[in-house]
Tab-separated table of C-alpha atoms in Angstrom:
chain	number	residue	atom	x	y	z
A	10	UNK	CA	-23.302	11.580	-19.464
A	11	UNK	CA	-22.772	8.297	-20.863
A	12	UNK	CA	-19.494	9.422	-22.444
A	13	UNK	CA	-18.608	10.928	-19.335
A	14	UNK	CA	-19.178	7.505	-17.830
A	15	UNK	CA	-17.233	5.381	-20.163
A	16	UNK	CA	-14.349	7.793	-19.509
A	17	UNK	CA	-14.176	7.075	-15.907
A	18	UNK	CA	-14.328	3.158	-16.761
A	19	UNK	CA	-11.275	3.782	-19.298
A	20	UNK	CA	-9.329	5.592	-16.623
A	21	UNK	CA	-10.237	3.180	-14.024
A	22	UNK	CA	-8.977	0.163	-16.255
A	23	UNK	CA	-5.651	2.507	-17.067
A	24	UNK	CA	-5.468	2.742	-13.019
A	25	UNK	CA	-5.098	-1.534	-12.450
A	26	UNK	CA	-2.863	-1.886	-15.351
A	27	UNK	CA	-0.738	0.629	-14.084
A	28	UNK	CA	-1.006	-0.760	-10.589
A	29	UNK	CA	-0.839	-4.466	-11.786
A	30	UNK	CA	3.111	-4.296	-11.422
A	31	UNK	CA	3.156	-3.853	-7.273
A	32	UNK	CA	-0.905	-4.639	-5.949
A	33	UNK	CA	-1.807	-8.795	-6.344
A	34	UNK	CA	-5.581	-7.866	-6.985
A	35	UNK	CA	-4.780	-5.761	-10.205
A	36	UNK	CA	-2.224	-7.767	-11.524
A	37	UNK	CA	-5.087	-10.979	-11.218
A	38	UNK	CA	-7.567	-8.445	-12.483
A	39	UNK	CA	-5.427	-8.065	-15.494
A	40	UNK	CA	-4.247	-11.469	-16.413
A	41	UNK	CA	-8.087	-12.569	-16.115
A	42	UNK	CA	-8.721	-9.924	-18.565
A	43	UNK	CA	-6.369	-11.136	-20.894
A	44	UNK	CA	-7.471	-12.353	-24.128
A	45	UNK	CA	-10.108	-13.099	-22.671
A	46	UNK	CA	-12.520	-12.632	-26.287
A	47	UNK	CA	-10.271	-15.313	-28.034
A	48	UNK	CA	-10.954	-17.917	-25.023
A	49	UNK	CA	-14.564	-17.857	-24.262
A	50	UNK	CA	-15.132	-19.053	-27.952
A	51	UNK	CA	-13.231	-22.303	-27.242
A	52	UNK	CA	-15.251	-22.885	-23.762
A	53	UNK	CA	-18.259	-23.731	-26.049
A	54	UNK	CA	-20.434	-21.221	-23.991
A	55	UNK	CA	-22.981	-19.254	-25.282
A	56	UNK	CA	-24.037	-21.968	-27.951
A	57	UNK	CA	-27.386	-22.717	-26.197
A	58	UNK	CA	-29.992	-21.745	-24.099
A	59	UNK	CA	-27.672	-19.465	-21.493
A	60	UNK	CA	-28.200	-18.166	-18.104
A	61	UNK	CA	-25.865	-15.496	-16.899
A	62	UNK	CA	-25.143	-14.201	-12.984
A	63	UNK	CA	-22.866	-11.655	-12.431
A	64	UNK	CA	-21.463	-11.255	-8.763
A	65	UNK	CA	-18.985	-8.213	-7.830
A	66	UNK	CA	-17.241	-10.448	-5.400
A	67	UNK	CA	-16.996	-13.375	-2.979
A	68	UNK	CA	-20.069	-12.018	-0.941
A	69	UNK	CA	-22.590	-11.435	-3.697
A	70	UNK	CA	-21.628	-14.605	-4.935
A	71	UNK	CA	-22.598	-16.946	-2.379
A	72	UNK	CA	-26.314	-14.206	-2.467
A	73	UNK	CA	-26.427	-15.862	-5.998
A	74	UNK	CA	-25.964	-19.163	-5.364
A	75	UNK	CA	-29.462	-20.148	-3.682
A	76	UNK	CA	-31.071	-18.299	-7.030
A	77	UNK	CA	-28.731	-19.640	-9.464
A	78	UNK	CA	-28.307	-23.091	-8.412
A	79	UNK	CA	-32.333	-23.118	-7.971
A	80	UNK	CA	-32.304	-22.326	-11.655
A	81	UNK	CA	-29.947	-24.906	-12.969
A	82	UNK	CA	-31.788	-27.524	-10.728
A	83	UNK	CA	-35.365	-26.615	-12.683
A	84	UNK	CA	-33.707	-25.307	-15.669
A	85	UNK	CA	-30.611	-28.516	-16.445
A	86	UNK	CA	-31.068	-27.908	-20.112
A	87	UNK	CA	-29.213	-24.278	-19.794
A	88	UNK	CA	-25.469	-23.190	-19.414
A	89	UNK	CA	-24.625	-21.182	-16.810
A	90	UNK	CA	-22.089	-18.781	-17.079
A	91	UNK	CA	-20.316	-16.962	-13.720
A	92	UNK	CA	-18.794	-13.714	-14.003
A	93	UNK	CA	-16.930	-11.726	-11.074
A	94	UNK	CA	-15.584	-8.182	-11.216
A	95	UNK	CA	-13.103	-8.820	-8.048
A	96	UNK	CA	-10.364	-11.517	-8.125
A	97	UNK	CA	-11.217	-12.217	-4.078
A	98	UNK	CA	-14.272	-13.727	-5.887
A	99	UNK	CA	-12.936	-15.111	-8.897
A	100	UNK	CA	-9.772	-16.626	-7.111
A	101	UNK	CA	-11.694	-18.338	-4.478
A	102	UNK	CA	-14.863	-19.728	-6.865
A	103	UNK	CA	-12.853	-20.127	-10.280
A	104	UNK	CA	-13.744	-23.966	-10.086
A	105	UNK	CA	-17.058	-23.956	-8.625
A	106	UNK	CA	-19.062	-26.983	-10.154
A	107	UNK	CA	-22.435	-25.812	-10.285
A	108	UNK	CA	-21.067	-22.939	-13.238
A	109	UNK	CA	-20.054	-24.492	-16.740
A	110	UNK	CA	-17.867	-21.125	-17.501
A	111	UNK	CA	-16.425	-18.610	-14.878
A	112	UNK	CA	-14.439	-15.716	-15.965
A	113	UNK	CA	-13.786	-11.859	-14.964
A	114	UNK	CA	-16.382	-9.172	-16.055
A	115	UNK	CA	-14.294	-7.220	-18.773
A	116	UNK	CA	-14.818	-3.674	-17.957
A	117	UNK	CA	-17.924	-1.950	-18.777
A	118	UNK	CA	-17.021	-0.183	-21.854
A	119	UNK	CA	-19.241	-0.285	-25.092
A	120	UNK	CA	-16.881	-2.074	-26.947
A	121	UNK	CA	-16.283	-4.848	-24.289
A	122	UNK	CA	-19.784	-4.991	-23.568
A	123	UNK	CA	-20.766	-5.573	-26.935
A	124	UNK	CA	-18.210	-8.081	-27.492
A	125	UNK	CA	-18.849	-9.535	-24.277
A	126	UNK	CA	-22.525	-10.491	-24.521
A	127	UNK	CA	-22.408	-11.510	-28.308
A	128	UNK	CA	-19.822	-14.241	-27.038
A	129	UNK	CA	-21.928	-15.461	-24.473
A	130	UNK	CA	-25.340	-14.930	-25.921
A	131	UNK	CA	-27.341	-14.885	-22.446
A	132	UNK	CA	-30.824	-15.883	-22.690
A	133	UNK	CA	-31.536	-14.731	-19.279
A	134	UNK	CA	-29.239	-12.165	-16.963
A	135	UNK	CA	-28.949	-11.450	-13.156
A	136	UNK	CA	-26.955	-9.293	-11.071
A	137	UNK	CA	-26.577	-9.211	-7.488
A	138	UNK	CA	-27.422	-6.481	-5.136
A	139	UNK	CA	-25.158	-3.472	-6.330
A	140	UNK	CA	-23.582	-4.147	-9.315
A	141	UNK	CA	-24.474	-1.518	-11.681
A	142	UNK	CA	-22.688	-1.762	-15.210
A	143	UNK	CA	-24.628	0.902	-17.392
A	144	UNK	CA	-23.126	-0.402	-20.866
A	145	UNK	CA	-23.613	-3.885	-20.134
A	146	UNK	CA	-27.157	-3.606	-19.030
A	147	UNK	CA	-27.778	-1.139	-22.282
A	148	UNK	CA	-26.552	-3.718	-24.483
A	149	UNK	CA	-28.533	-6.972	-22.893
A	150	UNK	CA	-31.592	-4.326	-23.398
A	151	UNK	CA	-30.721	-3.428	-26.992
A	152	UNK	CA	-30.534	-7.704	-27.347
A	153	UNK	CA	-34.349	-8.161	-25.571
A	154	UNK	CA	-32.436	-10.152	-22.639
A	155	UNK	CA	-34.608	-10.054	-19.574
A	156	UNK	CA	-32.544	-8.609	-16.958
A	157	UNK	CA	-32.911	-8.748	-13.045
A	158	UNK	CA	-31.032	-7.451	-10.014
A	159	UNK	CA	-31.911	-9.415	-6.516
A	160	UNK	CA	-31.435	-8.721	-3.620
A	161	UNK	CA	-30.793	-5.061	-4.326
A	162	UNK	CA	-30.643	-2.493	-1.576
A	163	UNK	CA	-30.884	1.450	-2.241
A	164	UNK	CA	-30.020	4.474	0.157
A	165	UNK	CA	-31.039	8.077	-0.269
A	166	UNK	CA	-27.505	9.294	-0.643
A	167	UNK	CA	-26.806	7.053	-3.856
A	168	UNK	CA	-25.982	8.997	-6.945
A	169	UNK	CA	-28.977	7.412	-8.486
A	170	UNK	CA	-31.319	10.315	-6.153
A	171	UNK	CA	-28.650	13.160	-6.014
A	172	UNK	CA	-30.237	16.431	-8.489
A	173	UNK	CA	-27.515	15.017	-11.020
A	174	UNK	CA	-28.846	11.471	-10.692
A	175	UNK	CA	-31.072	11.520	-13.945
A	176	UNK	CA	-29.236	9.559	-16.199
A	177	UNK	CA	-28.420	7.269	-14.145
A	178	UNK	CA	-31.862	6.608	-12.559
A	179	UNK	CA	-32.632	6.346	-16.467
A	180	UNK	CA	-30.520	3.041	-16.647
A	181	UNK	CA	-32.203	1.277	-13.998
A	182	UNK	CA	-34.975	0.968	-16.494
A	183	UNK	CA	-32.399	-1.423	-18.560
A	184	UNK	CA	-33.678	-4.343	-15.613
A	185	UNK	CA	-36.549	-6.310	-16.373
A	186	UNK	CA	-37.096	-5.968	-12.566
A	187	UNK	CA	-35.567	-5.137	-9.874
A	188	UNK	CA	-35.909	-7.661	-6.661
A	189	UNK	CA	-35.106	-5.498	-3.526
A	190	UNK	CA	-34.601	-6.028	0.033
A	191	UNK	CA	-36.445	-3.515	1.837
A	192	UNK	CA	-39.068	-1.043	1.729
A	193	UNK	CA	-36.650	1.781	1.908
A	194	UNK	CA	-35.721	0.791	-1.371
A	195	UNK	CA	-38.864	0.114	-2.960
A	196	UNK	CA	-40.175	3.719	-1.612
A	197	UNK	CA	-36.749	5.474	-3.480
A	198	UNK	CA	-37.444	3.706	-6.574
A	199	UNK	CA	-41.050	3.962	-6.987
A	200	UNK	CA	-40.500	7.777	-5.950
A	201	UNK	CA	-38.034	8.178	-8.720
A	202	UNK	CA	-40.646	6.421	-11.422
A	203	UNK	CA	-38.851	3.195	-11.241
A	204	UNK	CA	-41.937	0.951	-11.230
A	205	UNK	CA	-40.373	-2.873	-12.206
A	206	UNK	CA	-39.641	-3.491	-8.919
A	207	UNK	CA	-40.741	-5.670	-5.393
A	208	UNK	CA	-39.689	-6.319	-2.081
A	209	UNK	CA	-38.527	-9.853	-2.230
A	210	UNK	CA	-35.778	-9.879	0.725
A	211	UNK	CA	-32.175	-10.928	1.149
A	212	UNK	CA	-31.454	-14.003	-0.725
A	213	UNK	CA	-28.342	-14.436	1.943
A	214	UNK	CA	-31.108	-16.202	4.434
A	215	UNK	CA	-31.699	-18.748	1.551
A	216	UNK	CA	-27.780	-19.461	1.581
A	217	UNK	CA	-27.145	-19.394	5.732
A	218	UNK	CA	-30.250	-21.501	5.991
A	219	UNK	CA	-28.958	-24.226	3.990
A	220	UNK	CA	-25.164	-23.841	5.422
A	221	UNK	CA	-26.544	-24.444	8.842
A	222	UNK	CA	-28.913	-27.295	7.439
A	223	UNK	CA	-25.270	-28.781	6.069
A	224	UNK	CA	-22.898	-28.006	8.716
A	225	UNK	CA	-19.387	-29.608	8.342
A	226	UNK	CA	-17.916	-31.018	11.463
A	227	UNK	CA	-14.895	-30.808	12.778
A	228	UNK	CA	-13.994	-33.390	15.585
A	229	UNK	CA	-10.069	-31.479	15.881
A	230	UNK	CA	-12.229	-28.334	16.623
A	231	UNK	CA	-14.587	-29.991	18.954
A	232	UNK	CA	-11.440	-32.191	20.959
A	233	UNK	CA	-10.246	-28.349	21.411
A	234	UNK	CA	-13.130	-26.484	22.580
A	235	UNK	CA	-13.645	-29.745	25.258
A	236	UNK	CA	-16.939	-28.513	26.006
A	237	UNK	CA	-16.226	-25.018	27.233
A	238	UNK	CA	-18.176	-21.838	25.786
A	239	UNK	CA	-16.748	-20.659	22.881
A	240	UNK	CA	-16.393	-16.794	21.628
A	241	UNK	CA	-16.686	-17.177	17.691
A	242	UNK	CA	-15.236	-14.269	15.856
A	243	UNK	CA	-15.295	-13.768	12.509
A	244	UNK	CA	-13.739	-11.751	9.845
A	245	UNK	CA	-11.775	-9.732	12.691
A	246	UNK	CA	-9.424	-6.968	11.824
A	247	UNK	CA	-6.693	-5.479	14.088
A	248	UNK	CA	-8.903	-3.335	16.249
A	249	UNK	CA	-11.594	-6.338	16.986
A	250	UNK	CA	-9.069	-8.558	17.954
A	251	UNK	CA	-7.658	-5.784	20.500
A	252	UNK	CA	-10.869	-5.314	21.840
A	253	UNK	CA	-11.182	-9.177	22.402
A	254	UNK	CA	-8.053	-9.151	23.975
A	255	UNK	CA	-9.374	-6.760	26.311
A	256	UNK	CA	-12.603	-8.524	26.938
A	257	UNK	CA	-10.860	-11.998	27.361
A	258	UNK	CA	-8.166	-10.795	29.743
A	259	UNK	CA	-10.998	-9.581	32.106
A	260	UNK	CA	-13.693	-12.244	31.542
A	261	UNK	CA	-13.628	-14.505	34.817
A	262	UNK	CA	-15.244	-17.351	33.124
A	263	UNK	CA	-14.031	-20.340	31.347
A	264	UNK	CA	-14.210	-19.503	27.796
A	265	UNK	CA	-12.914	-20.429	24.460
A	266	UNK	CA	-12.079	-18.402	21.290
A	267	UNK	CA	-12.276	-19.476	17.707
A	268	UNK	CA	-10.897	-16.775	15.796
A	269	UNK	CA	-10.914	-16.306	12.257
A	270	UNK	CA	-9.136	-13.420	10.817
A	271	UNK	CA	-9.956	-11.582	7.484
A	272	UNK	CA	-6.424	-11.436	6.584
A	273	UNK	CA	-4.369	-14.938	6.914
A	274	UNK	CA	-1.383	-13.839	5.718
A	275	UNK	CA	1.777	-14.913	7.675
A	276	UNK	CA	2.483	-11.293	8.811
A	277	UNK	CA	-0.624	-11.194	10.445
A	278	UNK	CA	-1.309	-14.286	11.559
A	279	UNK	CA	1.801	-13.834	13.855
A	280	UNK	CA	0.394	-10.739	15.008
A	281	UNK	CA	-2.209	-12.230	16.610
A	282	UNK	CA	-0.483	-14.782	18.281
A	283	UNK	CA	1.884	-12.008	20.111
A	284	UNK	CA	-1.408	-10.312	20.991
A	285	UNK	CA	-2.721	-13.663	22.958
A	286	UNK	CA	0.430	-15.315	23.544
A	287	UNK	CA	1.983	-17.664	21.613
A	288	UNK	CA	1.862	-20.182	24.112
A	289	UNK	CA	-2.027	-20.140	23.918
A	290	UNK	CA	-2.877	-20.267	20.487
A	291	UNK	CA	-3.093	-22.977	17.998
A	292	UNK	CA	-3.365	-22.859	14.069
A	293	UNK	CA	-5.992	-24.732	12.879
A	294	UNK	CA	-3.659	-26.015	9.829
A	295	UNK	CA	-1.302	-26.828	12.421
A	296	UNK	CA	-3.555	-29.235	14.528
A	297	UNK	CA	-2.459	-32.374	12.953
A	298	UNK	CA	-5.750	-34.126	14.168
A	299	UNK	CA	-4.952	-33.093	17.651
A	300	UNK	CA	-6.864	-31.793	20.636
A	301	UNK	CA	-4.875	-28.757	22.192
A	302	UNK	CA	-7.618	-29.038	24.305
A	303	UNK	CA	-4.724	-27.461	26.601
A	304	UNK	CA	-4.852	-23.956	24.425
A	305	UNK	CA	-7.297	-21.082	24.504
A	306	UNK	CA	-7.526	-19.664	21.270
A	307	UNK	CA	-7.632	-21.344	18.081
A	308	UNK	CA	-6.713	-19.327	15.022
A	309	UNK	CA	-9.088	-20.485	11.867
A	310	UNK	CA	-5.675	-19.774	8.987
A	311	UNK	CA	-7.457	-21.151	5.632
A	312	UNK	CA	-10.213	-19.992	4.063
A	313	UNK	CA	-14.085	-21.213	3.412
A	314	UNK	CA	-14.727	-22.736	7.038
A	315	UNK	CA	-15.931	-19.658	8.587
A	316	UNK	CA	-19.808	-20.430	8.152
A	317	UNK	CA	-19.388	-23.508	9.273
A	318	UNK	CA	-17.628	-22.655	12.728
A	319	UNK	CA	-20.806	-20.391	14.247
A	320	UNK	CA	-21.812	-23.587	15.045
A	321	UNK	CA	-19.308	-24.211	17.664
A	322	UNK	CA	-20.419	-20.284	18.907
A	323	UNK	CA	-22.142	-19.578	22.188
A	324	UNK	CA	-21.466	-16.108	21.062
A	325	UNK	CA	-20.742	-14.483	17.523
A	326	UNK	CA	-18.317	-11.335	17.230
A	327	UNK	CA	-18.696	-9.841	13.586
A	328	UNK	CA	-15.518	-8.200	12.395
A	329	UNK	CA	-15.210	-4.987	10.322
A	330	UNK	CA	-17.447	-2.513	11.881
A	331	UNK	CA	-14.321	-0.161	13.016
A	332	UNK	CA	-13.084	0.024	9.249
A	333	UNK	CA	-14.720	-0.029	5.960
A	334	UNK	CA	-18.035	-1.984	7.350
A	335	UNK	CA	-19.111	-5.053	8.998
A	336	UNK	CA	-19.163	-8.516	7.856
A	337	UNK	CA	-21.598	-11.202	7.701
A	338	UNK	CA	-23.724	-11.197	10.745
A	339	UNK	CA	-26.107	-13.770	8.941
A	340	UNK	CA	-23.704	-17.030	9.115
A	341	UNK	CA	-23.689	-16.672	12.529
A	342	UNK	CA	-27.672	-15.568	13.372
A	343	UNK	CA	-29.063	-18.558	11.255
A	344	UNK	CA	-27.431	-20.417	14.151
A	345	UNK	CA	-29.006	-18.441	16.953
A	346	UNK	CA	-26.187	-16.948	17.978
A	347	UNK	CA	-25.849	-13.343	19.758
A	348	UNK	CA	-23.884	-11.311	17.649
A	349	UNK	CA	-21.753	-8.235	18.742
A	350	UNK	CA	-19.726	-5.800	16.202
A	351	UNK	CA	-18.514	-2.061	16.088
A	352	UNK	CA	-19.855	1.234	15.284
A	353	UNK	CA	-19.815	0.708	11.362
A	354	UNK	CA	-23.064	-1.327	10.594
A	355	UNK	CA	-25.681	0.886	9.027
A	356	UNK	CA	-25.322	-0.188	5.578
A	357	UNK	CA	-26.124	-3.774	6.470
A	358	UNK	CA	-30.492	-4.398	6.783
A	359	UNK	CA	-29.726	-7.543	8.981
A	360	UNK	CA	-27.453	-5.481	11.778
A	361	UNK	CA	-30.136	-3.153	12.079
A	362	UNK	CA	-32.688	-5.054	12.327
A	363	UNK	CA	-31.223	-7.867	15.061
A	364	UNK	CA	-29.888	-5.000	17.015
A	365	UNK	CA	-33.675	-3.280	16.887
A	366	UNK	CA	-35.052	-6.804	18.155
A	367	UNK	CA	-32.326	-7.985	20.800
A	368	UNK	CA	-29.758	-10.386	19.204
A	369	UNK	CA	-26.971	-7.992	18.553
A	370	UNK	CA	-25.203	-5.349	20.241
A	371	UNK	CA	-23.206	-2.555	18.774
A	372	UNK	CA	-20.462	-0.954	20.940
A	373	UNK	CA	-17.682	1.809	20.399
A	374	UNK	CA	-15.828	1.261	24.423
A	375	UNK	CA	-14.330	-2.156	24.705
A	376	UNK	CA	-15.808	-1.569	28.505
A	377	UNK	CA	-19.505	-2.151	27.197
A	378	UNK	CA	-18.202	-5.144	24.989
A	379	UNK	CA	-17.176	-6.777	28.243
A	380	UNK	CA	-20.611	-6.085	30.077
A	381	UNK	CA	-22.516	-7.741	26.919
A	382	UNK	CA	-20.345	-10.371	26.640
A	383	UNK	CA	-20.592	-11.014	30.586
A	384	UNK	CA	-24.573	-11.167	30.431
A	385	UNK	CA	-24.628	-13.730	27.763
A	386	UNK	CA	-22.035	-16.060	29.007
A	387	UNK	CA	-23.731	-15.669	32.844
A	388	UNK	CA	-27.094	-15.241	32.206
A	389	UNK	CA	-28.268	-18.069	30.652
A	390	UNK	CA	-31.883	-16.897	30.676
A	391	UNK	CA	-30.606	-13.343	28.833
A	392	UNK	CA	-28.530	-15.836	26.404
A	393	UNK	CA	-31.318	-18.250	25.688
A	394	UNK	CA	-33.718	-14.875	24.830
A	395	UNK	CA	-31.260	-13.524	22.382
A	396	UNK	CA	-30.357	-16.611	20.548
A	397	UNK	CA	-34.163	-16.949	19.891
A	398	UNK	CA	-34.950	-13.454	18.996
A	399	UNK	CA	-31.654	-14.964	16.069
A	400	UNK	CA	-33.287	-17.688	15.149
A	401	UNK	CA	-36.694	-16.561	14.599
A	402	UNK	CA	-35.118	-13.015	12.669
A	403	UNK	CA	-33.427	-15.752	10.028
A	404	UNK	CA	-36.918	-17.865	9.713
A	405	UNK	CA	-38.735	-15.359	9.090
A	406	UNK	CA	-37.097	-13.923	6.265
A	407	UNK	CA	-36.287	-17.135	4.541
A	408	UNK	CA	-38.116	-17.306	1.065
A	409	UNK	CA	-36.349	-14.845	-1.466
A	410	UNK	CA	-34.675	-17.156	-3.651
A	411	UNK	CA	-38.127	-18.365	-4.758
A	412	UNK	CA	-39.932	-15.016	-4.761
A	413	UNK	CA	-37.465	-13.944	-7.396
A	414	UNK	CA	-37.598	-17.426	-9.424
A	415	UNK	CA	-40.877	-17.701	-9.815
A	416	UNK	CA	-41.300	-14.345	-11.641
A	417	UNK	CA	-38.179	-14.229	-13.184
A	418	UNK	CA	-38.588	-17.648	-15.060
A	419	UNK	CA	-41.847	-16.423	-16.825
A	420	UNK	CA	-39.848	-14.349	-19.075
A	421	UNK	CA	-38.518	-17.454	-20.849
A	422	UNK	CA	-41.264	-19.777	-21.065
């Protein structure tokens, strides 16, 4: 099986190569990749005491950083090394301070992994929720590296409890522990005689928590919402932002929206404007420390503000839930904001769980949509309930990040 695996990793590295010449993300998959076992020797990494965090992308990164910059606050004497597997987390965090080497995960054969962990000699590894890499977690196990995943989160149809699951359920012993989110999970693995593991939570409260604690203002924004309710939504794709159209067209009410889109890209961007008018929307990077209190919708067109604008938010739409799955409800709850978001949630603990106590709504008709959206913004005694129900949901979850520290820093004292 483990040939069978490192097959699939060769022919998925042949796969970007050959696509590096036409798609952006293979061809800055690639270039991170290159010579990338002659450079890491000249970073000076790996030459002391070394903690390593792996994150697949942008997402599972910022899960890491309340447990990794934790561990370089108690722990200054280490390095810490970064590694991402997707460039829409390497691009965006290549220069994060808190790291003191950030690179691209080489793929996961043996030779690479070998290679890889020799050169940065890890004293202590983590990975974040669903990264599994079976021939770099056999080789930090060969090397006696404690290993954790946190923040994990397993399903009954994973290939890890199919009848042909075996082997693989056989690597998860490679982890030290395993750190996961629910009981769901903790059931599956102790079920499948995986018994290194505990129900810690979702480090992502840690993270919100302190965004909301930190909040960035923006007076621009604030001149342009001019103290009108605001509709916050985030991460929208093409369908959510027809569906907003529809609700906003109809809504009676004064109202603001803030939207920020998962794709900026020019094409796009003017897509949306079309779809509310030109005339009423303003770019945020075209404000120029202006009010356009005058407009209606303001189009968020850069990237890393979107945690920060919930605040603004009488209600939260989550984008994503009518294509490959929803976005972060969490940035917006730890706010007490409502949250609404399509059909396409039931991967994500948090949408399930705010839906099952009263801050969220799920819709498929654009016609229910408007109703919820009518009984927050006019019924401010409906409103107030939710955004508590939020509040409370993000409180009481808070406390991961040092669930997993404490017992994952015995194993190098």
């Amino acid at each position: 099986m483990r040939l069978l695996y490192s097959f699939a990793i060769r022919l998925y590295q042949l796969g970007v190569y050959a696509a590096s010449p036409w798609n952006e993300k293979a061809k800055q998959m690639t270039a991170g990749w290159q010579r990338l076992f002659e450079k890491i020797p000249t970073e000076r990494i790996g030459q002391g005491k070394t903690a390593w965090f792996h994150a697949a992308s942008l997402g599972e990164f910022e899960q890491a950083r309340p447990v990794l910059e934790r561990f370089k606050k108690e722990h200054p004497d280490y390095q810490i090394c970064v590694t991402f597997f997707s460039p829409s987390g390497y691009e965006i965090r290549k220069n994060y301070a808190e790291a003191d080497y950030i690179c691209y995960l080489p793929m996961d054969t043996r030779r690479n992994a070998r290679e890889f962990v020799k050169l940065i000699n890890p004293t202590i590894a983590f990975f974040v929720k669903y990264d599994f890499w079976f021939n770099y977690l056999n080789e930090l196990k060969k090397r006696n590296v404690p290993t954790f995943i946190f923040s994990a989160i397993f399903r009954p149809n994973q290939y890890f409890f199919k009848w042909y699951g075996g082997w693989f359920r056989k690597q998860l012993n490679c982890y030290s522990h395993l750190f996961v989110q629910n009981k769901e999970s903790m059931n599956l693995l102790t079920n499948a005689g995986i018994n290194q593991c505990s129900l810690a939570g979702d480090t992502r409260f840690d993270r919100v928590n302190s965004i909301a604690q930190n909040a960035k203002q923006f007076p621009e924004i604030e001149s342009f919402i001019d103290g009108k309710p605001v509709l916050m939504a985030g991460s929208s794709w093409g369908p959510d932002e027809n569906h907003i159209k529809y609700c906003i067209d109809r809504y009676k009410g004064e109202l603001k929206l803030i939207l920020a889109p998962h794709m900026i890209g020019e094409e796009h961007l003017q897509i949306i404007e079309n779809l509310f008018g030109k005339e009423n929307c303003v770019r945020f990077t075209q404000m120029n420390g202006q009010s356009h209190k005058e407009k209606k919708v303001l189009i968020i067109d850069t990237m890393g503000m979107l945690s920060h604008m919930y605040q603004y938010a009488k209600v939260a739409y989550i984008g994503g839930a009518f294509g490959h799955g929803l976005h972060n409800t969490l940035e917006a709850l730890t706010f007490g904001k409502p949250v609404c978001f399509g059909p396409k949630h039931q991967k994500f603990q948090e949408a399930k769980d705010i839906l099952a106590l009263g801050g969220g709504f799920t819709y498929t008709n654009p016609e229910k949509l408007l109703e919820q959206l009518r009984t927050w913004f006019d019924n401010e005694e409906a409103y107030k309930q939710a955004s508590q129900v939020c509040l409370n949901y993000v409180k009481s979850n808070l406390g991961a990040t040092d669930i997993i520290l404490k017992q994952a820093t015995q194993s190098i004292r």
